[in-house]
PDB file of C-alpha atoms in Angstrom:
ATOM      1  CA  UNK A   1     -13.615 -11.491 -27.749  1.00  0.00           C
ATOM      2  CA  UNK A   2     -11.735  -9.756 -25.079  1.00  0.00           C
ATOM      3  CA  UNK A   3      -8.075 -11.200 -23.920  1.00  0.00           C
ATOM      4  CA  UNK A   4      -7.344 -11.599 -20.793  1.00  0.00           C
ATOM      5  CA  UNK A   5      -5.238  -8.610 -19.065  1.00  0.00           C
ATOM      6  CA  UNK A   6      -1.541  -9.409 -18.255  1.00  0.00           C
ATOM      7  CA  UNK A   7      -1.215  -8.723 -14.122  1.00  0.00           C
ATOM      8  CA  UNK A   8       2.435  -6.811 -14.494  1.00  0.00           C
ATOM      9  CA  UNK A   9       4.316  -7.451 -11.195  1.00  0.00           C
ATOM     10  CA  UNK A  10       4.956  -6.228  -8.652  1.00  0.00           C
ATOM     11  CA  UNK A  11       1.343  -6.103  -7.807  1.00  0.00           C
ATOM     12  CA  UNK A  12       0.406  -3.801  -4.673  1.00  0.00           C
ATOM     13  CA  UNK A  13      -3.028  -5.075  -2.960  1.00  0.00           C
ATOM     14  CA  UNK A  14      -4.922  -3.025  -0.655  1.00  0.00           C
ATOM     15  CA  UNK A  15      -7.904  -4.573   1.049  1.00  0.00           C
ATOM     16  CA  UNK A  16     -10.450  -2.526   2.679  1.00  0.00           C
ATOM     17  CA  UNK A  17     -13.529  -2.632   4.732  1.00  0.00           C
ATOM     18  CA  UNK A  18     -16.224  -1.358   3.192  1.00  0.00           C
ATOM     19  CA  UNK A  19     -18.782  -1.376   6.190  1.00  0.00           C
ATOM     20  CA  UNK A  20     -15.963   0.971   7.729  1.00  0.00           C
ATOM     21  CA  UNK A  21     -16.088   3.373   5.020  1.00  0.00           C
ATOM     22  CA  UNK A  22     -12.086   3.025   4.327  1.00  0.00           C
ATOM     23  CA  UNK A  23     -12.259   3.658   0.890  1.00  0.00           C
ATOM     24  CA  UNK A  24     -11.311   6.927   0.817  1.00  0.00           C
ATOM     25  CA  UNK A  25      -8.219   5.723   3.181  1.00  0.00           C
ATOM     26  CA  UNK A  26      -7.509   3.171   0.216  1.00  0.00           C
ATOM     27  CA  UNK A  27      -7.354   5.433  -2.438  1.00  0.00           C
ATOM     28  CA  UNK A  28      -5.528   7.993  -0.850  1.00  0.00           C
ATOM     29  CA  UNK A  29      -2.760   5.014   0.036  1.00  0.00           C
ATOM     30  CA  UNK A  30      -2.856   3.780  -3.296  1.00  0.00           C
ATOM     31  CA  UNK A  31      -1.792   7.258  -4.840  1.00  0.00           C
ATOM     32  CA  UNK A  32       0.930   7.853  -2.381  1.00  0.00           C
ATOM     33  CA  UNK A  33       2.498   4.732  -3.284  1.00  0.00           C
ATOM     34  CA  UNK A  34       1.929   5.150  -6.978  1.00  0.00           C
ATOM     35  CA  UNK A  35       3.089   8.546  -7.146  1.00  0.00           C
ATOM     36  CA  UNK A  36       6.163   7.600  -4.956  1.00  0.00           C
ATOM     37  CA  UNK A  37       7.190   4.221  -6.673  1.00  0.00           C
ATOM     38  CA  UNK A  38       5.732   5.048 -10.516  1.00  0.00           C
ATOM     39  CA  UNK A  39       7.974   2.958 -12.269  1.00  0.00           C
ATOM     40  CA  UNK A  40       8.925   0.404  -9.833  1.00  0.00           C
ATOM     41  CA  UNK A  41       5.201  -0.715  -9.115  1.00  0.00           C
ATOM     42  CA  UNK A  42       3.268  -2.704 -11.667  1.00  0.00           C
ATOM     43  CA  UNK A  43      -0.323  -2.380 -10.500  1.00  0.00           C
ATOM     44  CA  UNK A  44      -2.281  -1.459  -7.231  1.00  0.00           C
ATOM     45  CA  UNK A  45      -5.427  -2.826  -7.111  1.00  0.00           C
ATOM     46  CA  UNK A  46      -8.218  -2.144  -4.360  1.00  0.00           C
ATOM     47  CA  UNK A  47      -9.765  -4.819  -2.985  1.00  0.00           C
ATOM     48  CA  UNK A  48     -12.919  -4.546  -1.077  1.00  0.00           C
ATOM     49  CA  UNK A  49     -13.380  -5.970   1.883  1.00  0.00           C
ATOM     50  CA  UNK A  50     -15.166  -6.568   5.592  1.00  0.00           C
ATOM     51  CA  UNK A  51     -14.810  -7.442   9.286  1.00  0.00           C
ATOM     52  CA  UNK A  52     -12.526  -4.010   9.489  1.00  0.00           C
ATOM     53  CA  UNK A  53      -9.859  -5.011   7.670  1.00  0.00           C
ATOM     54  CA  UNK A  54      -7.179  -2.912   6.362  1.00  0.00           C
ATOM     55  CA  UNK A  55      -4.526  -4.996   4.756  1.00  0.00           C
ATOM     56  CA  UNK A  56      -1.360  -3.807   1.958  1.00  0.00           C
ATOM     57  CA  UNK A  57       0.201  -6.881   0.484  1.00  0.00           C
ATOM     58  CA  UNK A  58       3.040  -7.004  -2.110  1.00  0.00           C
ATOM     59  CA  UNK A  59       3.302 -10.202  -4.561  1.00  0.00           C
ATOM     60  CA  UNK A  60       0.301 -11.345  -1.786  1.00  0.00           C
ATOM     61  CA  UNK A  61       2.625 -11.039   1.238  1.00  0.00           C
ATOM     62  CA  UNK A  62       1.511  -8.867   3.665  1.00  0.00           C
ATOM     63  CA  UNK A  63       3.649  -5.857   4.168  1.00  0.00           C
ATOM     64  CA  UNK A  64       1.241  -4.131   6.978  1.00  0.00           C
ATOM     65  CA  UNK A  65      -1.726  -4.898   8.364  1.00  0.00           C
ATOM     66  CA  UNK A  66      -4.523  -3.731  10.457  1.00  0.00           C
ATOM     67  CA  UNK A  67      -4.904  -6.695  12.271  1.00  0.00           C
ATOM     68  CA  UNK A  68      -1.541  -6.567  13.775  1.00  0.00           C
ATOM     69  CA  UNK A  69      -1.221  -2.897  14.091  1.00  0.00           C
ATOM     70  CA  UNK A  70      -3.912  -1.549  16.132  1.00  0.00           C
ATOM     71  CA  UNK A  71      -3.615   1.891  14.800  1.00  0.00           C
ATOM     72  CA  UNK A  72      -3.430   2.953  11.028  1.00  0.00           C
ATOM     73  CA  UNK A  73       0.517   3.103  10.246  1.00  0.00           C
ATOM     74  CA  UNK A  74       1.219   6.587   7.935  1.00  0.00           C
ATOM     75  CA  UNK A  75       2.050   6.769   4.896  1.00  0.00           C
ATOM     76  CA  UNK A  76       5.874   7.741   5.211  1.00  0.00           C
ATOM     77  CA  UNK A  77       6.704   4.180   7.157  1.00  0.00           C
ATOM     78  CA  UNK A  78       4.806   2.360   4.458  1.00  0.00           C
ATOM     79  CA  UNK A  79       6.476   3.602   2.020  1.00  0.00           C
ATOM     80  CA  UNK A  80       9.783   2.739   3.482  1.00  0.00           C
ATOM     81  CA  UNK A  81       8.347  -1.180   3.858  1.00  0.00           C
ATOM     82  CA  UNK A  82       7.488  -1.032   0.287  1.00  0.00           C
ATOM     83  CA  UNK A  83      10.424   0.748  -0.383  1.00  0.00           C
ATOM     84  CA  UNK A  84      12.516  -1.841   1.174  1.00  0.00           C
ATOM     85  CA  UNK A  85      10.848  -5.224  -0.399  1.00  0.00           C
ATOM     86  CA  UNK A  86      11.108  -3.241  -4.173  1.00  0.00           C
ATOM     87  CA  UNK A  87      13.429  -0.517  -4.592  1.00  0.00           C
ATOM     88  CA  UNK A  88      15.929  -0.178  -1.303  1.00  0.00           C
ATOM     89  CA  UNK A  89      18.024   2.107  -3.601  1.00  0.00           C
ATOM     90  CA  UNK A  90      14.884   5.010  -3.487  1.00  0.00           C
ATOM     91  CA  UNK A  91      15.232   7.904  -1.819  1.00  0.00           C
ATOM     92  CA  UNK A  92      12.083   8.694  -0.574  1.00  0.00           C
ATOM     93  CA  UNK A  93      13.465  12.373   0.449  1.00  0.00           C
ATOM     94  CA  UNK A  94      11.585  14.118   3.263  1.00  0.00           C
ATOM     95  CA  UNK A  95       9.915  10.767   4.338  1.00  0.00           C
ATOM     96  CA  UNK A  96      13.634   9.499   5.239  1.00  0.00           C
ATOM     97  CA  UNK A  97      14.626  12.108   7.638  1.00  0.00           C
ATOM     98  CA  UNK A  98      14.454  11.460  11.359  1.00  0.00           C
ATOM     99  CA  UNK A  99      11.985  13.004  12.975  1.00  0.00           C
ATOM    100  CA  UNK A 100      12.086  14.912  15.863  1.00  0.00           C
ATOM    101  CA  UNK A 101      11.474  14.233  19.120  1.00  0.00           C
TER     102      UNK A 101
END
């Protein structure tokens, strides 16, 4: 009989559209964050979705979406929302400095 899995906290959602082909988006999101935050994180899961969404929650609060943004946000910012909500003692190095211009 399999148990059921423990969800370890925080938990990192991304939701996707699938009829927009963001997957690759998704996953490329979800190993940023997991490479940057590897032992403050608990789990990302992607979660596939439709109507061109493109949402990150945290805890399921919504740290960035689509909806509200009408451009993709990079990776650096969401990282320091993340960042911010889990860990403001990070240093995310590079990704902090100003940027020029």
């Amino acid at each position: 009989m399999l148990g059921v899995m423990e969800v370890k906290e925080p938990r990192l959602e991304i939701e996707y559209c699938t009829r927009c082909r963001w997957l690759p988006r998704a996953t490329w999101m979800a190993q940023e964050l997991l490479t940057t935050f590897e032992a403050e994180l608990g789990e990302v899961a992607l979660v596939p979705g439709t109507n061109g969404v493109f949402e990150v929650r945290l805890d399921g609060e919504s740290v960035w979406s689509r909806r509200t943004d009408a451009a993709f946000t990079d990776a650096a910012e969401l990282k320091r929302l993340i960042r911010d909500r889990i860990a403001p003692e990070h240093h995310l190095g590079h990704s902090e400095l100003p940027s020029d211009g």
